[in-house]
Coordinates of C-alpha atoms in Angstrom, one line a residue:
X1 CA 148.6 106.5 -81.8
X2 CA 150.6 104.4 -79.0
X3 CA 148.2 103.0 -77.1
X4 CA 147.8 104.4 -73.8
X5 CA 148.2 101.1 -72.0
X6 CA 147.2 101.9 -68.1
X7 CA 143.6 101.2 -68.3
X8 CA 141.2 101.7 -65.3
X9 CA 137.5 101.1 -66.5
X10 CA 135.8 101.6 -63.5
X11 CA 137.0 105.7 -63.6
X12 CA 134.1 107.9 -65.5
X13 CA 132.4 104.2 -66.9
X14 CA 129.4 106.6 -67.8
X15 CA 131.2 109.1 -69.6
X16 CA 133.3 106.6 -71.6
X17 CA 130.1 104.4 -72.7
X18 CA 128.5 107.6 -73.8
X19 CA 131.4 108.5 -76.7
X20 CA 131.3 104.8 -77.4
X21 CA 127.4 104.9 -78.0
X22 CA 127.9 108.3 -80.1
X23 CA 130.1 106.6 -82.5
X24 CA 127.9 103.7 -82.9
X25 CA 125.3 106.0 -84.2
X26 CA 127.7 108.1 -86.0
X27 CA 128.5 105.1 -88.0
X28 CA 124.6 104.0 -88.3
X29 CA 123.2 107.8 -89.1
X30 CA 126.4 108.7 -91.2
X31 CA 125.5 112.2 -89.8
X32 CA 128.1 114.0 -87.3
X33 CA 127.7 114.6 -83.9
X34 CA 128.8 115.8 -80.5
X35 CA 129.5 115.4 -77.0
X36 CA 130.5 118.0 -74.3
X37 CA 132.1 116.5 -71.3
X38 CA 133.3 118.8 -68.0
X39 CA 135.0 118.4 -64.6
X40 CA 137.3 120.0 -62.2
X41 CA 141.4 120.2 -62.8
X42 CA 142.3 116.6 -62.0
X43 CA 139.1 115.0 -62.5
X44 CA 140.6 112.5 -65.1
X45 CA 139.5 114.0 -68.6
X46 CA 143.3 112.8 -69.8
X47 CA 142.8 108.9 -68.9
X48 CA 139.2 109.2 -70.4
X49 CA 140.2 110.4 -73.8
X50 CA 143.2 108.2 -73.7
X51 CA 141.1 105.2 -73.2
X52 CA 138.9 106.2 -76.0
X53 CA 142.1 106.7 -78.1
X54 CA 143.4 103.3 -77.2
X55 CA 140.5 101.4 -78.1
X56 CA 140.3 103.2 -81.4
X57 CA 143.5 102.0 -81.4
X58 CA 142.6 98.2 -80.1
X59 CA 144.8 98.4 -77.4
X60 CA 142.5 98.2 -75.1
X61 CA 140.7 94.2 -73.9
X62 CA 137.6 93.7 -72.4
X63 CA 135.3 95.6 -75.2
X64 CA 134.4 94.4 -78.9
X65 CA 136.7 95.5 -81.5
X66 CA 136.4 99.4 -82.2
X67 CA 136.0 100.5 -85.8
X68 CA 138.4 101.9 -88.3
X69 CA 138.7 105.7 -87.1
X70 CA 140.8 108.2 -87.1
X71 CA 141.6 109.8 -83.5
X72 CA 143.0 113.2 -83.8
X73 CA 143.8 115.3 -79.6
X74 CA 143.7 119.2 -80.2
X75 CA 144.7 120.9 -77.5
X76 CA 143.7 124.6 -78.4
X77 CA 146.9 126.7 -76.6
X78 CA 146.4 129.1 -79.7
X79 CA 145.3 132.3 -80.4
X80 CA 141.7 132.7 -81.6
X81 CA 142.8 134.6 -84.5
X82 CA 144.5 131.1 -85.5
X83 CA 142.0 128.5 -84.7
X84 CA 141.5 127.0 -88.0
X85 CA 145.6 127.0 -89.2
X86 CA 146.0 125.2 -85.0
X87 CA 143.8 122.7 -86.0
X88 CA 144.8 121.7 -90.0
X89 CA 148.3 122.0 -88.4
X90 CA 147.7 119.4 -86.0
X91 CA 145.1 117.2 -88.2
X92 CA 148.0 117.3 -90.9
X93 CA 150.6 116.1 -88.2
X94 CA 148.4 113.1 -87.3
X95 CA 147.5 112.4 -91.2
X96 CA 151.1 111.9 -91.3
X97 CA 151.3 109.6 -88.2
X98 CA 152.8 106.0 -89.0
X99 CA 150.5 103.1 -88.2
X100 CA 151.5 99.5 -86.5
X101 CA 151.8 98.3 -89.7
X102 CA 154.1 100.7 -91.6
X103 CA 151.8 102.9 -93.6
X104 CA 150.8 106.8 -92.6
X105 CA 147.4 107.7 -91.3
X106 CA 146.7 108.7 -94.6
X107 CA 147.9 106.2 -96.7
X108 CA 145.2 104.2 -94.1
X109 CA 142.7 106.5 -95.3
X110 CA 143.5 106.8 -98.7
X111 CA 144.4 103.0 -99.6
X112 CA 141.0 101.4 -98.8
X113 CA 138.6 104.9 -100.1
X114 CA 140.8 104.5 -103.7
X115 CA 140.1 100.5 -103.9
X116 CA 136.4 101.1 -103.3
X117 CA 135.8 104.3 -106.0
X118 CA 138.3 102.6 -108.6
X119 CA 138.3 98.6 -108.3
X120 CA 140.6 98.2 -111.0
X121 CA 143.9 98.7 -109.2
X122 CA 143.9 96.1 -107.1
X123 CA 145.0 95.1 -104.1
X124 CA 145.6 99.0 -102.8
X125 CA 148.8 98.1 -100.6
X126 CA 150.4 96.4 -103.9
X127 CA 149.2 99.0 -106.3
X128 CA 151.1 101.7 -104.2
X129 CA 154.3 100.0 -103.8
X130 CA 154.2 99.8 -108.0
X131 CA 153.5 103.2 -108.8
X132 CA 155.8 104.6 -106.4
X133 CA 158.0 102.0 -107.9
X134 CA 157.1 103.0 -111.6
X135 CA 157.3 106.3 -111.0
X136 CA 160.6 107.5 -112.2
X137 CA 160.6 106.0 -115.4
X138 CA 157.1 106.1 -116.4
X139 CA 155.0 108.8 -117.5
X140 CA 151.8 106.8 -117.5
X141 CA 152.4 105.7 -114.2
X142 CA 151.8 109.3 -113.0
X143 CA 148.7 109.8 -115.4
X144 CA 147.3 106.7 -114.0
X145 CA 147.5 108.1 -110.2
X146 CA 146.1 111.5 -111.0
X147 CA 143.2 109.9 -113.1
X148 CA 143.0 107.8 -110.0
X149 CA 142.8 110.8 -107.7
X150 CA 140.2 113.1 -110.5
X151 CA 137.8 109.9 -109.5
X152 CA 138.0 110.3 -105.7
X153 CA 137.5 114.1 -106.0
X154 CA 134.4 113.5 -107.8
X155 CA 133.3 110.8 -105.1
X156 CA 134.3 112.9 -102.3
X157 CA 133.1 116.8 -103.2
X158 CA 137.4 118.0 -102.8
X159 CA 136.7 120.6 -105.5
X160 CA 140.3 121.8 -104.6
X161 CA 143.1 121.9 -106.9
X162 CA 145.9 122.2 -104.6
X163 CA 145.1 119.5 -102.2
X164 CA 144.5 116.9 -105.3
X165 CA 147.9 118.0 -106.7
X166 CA 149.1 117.1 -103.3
X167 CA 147.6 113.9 -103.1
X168 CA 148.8 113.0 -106.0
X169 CA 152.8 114.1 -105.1
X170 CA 151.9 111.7 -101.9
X171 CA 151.1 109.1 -103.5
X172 CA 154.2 109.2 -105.8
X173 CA 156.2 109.6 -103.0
X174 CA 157.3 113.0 -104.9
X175 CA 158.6 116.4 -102.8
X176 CA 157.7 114.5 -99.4
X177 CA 159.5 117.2 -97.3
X178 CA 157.6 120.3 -99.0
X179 CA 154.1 117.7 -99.4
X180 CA 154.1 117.1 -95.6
X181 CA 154.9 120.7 -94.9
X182 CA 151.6 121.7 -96.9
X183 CA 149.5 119.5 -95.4
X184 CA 151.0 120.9 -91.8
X185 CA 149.7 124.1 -93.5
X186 CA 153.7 125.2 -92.9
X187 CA 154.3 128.4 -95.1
X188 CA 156.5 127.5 -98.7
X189 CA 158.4 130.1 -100.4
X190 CA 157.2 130.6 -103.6
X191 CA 159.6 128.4 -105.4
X192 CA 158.4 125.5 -103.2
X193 CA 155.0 126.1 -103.9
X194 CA 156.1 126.4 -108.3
X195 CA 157.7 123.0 -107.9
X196 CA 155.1 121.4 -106.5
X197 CA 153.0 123.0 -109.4
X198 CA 150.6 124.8 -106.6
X199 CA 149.4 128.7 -107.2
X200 CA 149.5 131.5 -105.1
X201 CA 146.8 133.7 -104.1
X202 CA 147.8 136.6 -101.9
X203 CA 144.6 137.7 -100.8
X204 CA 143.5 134.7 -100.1
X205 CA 142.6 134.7 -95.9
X206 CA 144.8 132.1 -94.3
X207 CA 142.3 131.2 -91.6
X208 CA 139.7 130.8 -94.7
X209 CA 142.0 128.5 -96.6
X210 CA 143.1 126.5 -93.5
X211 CA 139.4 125.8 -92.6
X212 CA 138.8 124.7 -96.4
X213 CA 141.5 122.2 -96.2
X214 CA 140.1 121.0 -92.8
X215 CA 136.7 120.3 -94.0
X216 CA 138.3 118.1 -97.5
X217 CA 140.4 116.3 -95.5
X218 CA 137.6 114.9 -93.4
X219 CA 135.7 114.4 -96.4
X220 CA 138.4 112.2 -97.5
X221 CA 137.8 109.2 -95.1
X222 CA 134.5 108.8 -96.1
X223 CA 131.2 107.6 -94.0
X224 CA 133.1 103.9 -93.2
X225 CA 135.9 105.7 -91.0
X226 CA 134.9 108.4 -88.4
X227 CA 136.6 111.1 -87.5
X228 CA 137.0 111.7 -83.4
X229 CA 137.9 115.4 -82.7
X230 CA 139.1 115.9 -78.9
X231 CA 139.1 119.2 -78.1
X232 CA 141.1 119.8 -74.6
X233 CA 142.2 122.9 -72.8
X234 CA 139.7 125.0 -74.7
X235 CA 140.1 127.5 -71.7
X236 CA 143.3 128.4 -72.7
X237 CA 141.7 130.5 -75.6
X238 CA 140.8 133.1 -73.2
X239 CA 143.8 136.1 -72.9
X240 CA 141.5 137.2 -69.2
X241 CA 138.4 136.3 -67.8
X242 CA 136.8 138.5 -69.6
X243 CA 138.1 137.5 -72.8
X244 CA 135.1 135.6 -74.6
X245 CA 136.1 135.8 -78.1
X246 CA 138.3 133.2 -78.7
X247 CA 135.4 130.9 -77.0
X248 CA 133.2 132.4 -79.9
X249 CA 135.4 131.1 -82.6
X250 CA 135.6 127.6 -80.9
X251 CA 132.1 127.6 -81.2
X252 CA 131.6 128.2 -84.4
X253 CA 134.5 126.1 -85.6
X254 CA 132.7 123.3 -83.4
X255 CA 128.9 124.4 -85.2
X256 CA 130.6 124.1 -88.8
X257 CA 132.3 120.7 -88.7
X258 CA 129.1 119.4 -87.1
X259 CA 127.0 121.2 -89.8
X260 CA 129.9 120.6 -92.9
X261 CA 130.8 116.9 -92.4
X262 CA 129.3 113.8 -92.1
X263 CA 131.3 111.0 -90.3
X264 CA 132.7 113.4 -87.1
X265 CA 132.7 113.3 -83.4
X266 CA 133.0 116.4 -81.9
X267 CA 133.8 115.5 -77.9
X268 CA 134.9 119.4 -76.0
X269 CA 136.2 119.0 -72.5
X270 CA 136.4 122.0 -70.6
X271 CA 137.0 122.8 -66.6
X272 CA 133.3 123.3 -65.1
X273 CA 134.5 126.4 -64.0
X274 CA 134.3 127.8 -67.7
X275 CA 130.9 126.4 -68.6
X276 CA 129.0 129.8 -67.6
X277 CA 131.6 131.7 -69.9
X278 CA 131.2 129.2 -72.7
X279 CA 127.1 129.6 -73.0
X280 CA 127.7 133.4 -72.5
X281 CA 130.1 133.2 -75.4
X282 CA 128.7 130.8 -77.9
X283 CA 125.3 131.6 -79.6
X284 CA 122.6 129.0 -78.7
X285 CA 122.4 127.5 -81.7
X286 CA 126.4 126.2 -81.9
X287 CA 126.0 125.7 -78.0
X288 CA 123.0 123.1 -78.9
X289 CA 125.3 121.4 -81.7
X290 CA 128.2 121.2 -79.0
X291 CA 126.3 118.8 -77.1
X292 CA 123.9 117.2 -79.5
X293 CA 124.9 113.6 -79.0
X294 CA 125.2 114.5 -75.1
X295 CA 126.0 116.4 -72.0
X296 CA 128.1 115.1 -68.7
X297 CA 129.8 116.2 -66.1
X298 CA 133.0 114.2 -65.1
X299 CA 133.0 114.4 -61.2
X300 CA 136.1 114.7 -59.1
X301 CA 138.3 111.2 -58.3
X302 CA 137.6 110.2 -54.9
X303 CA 140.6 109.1 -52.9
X304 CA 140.0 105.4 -53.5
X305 CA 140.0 106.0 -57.3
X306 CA 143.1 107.8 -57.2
X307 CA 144.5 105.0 -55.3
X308 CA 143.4 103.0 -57.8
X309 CA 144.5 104.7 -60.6
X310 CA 148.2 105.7 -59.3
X311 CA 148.5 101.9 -58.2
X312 CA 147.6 100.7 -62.0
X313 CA 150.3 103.2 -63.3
X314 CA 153.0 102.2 -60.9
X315 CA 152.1 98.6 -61.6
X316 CA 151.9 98.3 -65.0
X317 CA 155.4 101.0 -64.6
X318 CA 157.1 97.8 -62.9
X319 CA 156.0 95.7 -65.1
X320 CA 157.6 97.4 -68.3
X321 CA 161.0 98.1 -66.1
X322 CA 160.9 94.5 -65.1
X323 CA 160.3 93.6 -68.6
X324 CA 163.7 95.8 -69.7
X325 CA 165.4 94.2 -67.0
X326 CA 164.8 91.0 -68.3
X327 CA 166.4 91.3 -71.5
X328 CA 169.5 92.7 -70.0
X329 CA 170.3 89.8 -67.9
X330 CA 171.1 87.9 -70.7
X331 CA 173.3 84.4 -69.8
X332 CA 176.5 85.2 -71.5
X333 CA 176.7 87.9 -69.7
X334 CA 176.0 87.1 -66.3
X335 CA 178.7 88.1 -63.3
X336 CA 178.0 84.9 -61.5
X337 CA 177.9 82.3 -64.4
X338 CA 175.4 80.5 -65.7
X339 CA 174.6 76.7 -65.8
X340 CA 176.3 76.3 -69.0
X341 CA 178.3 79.2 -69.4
X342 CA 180.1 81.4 -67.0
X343 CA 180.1 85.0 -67.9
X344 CA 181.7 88.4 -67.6
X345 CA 181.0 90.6 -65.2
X346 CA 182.8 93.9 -66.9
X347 CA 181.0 92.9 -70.5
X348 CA 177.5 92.1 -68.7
X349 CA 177.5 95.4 -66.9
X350 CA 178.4 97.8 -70.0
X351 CA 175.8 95.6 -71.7
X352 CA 173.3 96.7 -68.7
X353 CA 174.2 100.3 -69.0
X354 CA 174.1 100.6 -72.5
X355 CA 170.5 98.7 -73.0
X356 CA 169.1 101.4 -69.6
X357 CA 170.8 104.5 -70.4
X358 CA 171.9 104.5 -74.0
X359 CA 175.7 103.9 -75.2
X360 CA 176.8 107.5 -75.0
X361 CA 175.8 107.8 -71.4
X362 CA 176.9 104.0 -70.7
X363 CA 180.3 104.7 -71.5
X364 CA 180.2 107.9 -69.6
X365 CA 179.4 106.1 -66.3
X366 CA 181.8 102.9 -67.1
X367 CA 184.8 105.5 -67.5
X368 CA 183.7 107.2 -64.6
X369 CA 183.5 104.3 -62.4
X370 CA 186.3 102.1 -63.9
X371 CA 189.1 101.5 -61.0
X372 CA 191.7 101.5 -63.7
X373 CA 190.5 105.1 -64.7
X374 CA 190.6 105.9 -61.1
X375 CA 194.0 105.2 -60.7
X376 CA 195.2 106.2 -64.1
X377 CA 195.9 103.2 -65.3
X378 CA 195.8 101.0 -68.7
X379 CA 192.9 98.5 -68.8
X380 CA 194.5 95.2 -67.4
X381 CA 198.0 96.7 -65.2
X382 CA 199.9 94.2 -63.1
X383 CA 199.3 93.6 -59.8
X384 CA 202.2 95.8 -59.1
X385 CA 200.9 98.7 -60.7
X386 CA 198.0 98.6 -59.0
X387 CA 199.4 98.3 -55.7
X388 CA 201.5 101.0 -56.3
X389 CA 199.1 103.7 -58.0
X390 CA 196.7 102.4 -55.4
X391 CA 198.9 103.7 -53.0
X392 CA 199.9 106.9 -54.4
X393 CA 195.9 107.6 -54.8
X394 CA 195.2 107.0 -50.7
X395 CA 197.9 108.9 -49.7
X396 CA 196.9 112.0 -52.1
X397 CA 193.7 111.6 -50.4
X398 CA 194.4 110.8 -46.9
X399 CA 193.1 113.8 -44.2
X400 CA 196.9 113.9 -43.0
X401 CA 198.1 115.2 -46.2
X402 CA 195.1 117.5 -46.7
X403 CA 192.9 115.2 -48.5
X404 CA 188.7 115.0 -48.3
X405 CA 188.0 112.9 -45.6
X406 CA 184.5 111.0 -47.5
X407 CA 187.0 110.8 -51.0
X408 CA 189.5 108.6 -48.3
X409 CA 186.4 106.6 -47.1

């Protein structure tokens, strides 16, 4: 959720206005949809999904304000066997994502769905910072969070146990190591999963359980926030050419959210090259549901628009080195004084290489490089010293005596 800065509207203009348009009619049917966008290797499907993500994210001017929405990037390098678990784990990951503002992806999901079903507590933000507060020392504190949480169950159709129990530790701020492990869909030992008061079912199917947890989780947001699914390198599913199964399950993972849920966009980019093998693999009907909102093709960058592009990413590049730059020449440390005060050169470079390269690595290169370290000397010799160890250094290192001729230069 940085925004992705390096914006360049005029690349796939067509492509980008269409996922725009699908999530305005997301948001006005309150009924999921799709889009299936493909191109050649290099053909820019990474700056288009990053310009969707950062207007989601309002970073990016020139277009109305984007709504509240969740953006989650799957890139499917997993086996098909795991599909499901690949994408909880990295839905769960984002969930726990901290906003501009402080709070986690799901606190921004949570906060504003809990103040609408019960109006009682409040102003959410406030209400949080209490009970997480009051936690410790007061039983009814908890009691009034999971009665809290029993109402947006009911409201949003969880009917599940354990993901109610872990709302609920969330919200406390209780077992946040093991809570954010579960939601990752991480495997507990068992004495994890008793603290946290959650059962164990060994015949349960993991892939069956992780897809379960999917679908309540994006019933969680509710109609008012979409959901925007990128699926990207869906190609690398495939073990050969041959291999069309793991295609399958992407289709039908792709059919069920768009079936199951109400308030997703489901945008698939492939490489054209794999279209053929993804209608072979997919049965019609998920096929159809893949591209319900709409179809394009991304076509290659022509040499002026990868001018273009490389030019914006360089400039805005200098910009932001410029911009680091700028705070390092600060006045009181300047080697060539300042109109009021005359600074340090020694102290203004070690402040330069710490703020560029870190402090460890500053002082690495300021040891390296200090003349007094060269000679083997204390910080601040006599003149005398230094002439003399100055001396004794050129002539260990003079090509007469068998020294490195470029060392003596």
């Amino acid at each position: 959720w940085h925004c992705y800065v390096v914006d360049v509207p005029e690349l796939h203009r067509a492509a980008f206005d269409l996922c725009l348009q699908a999530i305005t009619r997301l948001q006005f049917d309150q009924r999921s949809t799709s889009v299936l966008l493909h191109g050649a290797a290099g053909s820019g499907k990474t700056h288009l999904l990053a310009r969707l993500q950062s207007w989601l994210a309002g970073g990016l001017p020139g277009h109305d304000p984007a709504p509240p929405a969740i953006f989650l990037s799957v890139r499917l390098q997993t086996s098909p066997q795991m599909i499901w678990r690949h994408l909880q784990s990295r839905f769960g990951e984002d969930l726990l994502r901290h906003t501009a503002n402080g709070r986690t992806q799901l606190e921004r999901i949570l906060l504003p769905r809990l103040a609408e079903i019960q109006p009682s507590i409040g102003a959410p933000n406030r209400w949080l910072e209490r009970v997480q507060r009051e936690s410790r020392a007061s039983a009814s504190t908890t009691d009034e969070v999971i009665e809290v949480i029993d109402h947006l169950e009911l409201a949003a159709g969880l009917n599940d146990r354990d993901l109610t129990i872990i709302l609920t530790h969330f919200l406390l701020g209780r077992h946040r190591r093991d809570v954010r492990a579960w939601l990752r869909g991480e495997a507990l030992p068992e004495a994890a999963l008793s603290h946290l008061g959650l059962g164990t079912d060994p015949d349960l199917d993991p892939e069956e359980r992780a897809r379960t947890i999917v679908l309540n989780l994006c019933r969680l947001t509710g109609p008012e926030m979409p959901l925007v699914f990128c699926f990207d390198q869906v190609e690398a599913l495939q073990s050969h050419p041959q291999d069309l199964a793991g295609l399958h399950r992407f289709g039908q993972m792709v059919g069920f959210l768009h079936d199951e849920t109400r308030n997703t966009l489901l945008i698939s980019c492939v490489l054209s090259v794999f279209i053929d093998s993804l209608n072979r693999a997919i049965i019609a009907s998920d096929y159809d549901r893949m591209k319900s909102f709409g179809h394009l093709p991304l076509k290659a960058l022509t040499p002026p628009e990868a001018k273009r592009l490389v030019e914006t990413r360089l400039g805005r590049l200098r910009k932001s080195m410029a911009k680091k730059r700028s705070k390092v020449f600060d006045p009181q440390y300047a080697p060539y004084g300042h109109a009021e005060k005359k600074g340090n050169p020694t102290e203004w470079r070690k402040a330069y290489e710490t703020r560029m390269m870190g402090e460890e690595e500053a002082v690495a290169v300021l040891d390296k490089d200090n003349p007094y370290n060269v000679l083997g000397l204390q910080q601040g010799a006599d003149a005398a010293a230094v002439k003399t160890a100055w001396r004794t250094y050129a002539m260990k290192h003079h090509p007469d005596h068998g020294g490195d001729e470029d060392t003596f230069k």
